PDB file of C-alpha atoms in Angstrom:
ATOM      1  CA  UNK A   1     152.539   8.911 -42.177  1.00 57.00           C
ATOM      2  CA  UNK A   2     155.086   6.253 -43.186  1.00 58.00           C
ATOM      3  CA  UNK A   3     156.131   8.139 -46.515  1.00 59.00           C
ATOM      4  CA  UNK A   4     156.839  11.287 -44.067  1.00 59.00           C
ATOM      5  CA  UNK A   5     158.537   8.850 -41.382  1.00 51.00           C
ATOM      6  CA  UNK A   6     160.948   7.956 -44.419  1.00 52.00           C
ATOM      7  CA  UNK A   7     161.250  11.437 -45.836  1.00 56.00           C
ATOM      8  CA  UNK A   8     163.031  12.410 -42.366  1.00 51.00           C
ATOM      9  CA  UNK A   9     164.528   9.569 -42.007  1.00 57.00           C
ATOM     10  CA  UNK A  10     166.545  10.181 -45.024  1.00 55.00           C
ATOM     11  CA  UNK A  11     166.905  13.825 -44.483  1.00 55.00           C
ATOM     12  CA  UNK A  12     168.858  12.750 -41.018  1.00 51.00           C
ATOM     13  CA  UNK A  13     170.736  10.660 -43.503  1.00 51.00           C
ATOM     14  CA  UNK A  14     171.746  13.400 -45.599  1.00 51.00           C
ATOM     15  CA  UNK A  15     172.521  16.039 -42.593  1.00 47.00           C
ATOM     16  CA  UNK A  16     175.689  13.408 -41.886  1.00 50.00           C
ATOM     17  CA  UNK A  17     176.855  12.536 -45.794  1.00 47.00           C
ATOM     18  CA  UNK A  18     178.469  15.968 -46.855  1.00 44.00           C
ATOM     19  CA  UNK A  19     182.280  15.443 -47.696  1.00 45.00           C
ATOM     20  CA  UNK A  20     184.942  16.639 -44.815  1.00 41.00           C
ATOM     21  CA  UNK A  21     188.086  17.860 -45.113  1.00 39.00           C
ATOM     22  CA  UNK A  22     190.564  15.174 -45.904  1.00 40.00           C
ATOM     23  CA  UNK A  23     193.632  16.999 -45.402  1.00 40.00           C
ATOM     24  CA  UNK A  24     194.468  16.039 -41.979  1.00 41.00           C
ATOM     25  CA  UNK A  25     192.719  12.967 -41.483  1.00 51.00           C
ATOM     26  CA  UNK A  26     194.917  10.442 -43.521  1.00 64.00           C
ATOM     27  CA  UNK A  27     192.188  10.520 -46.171  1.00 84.00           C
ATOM     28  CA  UNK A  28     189.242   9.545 -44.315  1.00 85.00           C
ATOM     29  CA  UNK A  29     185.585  10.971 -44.797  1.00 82.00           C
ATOM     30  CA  UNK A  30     185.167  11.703 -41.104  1.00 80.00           C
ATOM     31  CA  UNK A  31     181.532  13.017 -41.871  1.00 79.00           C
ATOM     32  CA  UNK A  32     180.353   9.934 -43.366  1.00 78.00           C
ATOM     33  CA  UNK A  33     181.906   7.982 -40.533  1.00 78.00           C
ATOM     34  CA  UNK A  34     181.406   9.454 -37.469  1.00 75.00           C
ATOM     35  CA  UNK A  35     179.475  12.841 -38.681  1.00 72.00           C
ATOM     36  CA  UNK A  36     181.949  15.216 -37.771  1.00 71.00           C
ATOM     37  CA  UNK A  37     183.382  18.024 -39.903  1.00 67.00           C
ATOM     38  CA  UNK A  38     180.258  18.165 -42.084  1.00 75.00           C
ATOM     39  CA  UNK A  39     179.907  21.277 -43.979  1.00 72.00           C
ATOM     40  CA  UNK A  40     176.350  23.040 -44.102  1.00 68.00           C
ATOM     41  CA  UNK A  41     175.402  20.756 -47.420  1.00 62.00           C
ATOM     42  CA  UNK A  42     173.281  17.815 -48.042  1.00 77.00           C
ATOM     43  CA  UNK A  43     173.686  15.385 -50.211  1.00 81.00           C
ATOM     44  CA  UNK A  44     170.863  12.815 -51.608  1.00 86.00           C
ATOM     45  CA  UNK A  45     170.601   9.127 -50.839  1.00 87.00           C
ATOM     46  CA  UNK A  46     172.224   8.686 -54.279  1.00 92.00           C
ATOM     47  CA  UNK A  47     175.000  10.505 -53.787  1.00 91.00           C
ATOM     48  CA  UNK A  48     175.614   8.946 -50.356  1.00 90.00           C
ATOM     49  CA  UNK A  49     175.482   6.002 -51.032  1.00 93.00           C
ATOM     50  CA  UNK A  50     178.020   6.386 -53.962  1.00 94.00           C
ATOM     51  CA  UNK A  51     180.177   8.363 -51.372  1.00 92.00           C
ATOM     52  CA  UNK A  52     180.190   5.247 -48.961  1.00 94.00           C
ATOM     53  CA  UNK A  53     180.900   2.815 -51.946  1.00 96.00           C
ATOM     54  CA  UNK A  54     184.180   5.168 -52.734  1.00 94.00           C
ATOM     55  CA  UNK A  55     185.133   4.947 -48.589  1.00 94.00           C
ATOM     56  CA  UNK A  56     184.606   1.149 -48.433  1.00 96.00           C
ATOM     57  CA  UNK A  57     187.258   1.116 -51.976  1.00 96.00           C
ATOM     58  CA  UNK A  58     189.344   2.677 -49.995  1.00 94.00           C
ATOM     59  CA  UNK A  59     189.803  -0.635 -47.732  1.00 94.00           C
ATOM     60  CA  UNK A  60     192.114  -1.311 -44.873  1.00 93.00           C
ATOM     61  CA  UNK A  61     194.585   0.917 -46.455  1.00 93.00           C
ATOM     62  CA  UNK A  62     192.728   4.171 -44.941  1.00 93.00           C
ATOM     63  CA  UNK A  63     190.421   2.562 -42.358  1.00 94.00           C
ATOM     64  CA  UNK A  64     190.231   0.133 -39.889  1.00 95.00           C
ATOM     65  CA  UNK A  65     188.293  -3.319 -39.928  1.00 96.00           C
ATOM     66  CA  UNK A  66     185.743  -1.267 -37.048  1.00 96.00           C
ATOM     67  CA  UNK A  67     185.145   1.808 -39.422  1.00 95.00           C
ATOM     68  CA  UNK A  68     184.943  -0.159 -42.794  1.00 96.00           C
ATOM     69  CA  UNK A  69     182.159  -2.526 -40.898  1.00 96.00           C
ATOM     70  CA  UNK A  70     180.582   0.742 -39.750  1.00 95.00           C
ATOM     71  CA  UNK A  71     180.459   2.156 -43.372  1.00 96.00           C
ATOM     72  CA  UNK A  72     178.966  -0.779 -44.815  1.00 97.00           C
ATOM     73  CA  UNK A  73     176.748  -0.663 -42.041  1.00 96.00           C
ATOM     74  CA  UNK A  74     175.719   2.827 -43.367  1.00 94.00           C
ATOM     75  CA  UNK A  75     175.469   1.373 -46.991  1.00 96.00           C
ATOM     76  CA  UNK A  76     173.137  -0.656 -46.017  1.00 97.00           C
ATOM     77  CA  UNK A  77     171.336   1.780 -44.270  1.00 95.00           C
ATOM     78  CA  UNK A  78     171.130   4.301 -47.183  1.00 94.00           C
ATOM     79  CA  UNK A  79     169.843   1.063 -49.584  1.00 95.00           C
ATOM     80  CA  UNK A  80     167.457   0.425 -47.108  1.00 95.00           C
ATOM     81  CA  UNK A  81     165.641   3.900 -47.495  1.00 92.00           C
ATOM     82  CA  UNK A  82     165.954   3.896 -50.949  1.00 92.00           C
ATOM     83  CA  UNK A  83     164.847   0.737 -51.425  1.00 93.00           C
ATOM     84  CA  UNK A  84     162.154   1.973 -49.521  1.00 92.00           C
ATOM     85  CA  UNK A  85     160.914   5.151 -51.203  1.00 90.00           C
ATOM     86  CA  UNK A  86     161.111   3.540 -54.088  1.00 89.00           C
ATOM     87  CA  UNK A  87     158.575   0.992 -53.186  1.00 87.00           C
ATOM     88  CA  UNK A  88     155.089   1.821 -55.360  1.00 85.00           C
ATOM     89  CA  UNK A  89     152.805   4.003 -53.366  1.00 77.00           C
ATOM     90  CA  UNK A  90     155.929   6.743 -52.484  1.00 59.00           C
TER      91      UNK A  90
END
């Protein structure tokens, strides 16, 4: 039941990491902050969490102190589930 809890868990993740258009937003990955734009693809925790890790480079230059705390408050969201599915018995 847990390993299933986590399995959709991390598929919600996904649903909101897919790249946006940057185009017209200064450069910002409006999926991975606020979930909006996202096309119809999913990405894996991997891949997420490398996408946040890019975002949070990207530093006050792009985004403000409120959306880089938010990121690495998805960062450590997308470790956490990880972490956890890669704990033995998953």
């Amino acid at each position: 039941m847990k390993r299933i809890a986590l399995v959709v868990m991390a598929g919600f993740l996904a649903l909101g990491s897919v790249p946006t258009y940057a185009g017209d937003t200064g450069g910002k990955d409006e999926c991975l902050l606020i979930s909006k734009n996202c096309k119809n693809e999913v990405d894996s925790i991997q891949q997420k969490i490398a996408k946040l890790q890019g975002e949070i480079n990207k530093g006050s230059k792009v985004y403000t102190a409120a959306e880089l705390k938010k990121l690495h408050e998805k960062l450590q969201e997308a470790n956490g589930i990880l972490d956890d599915l890669n704990k033995p018995g998953h």
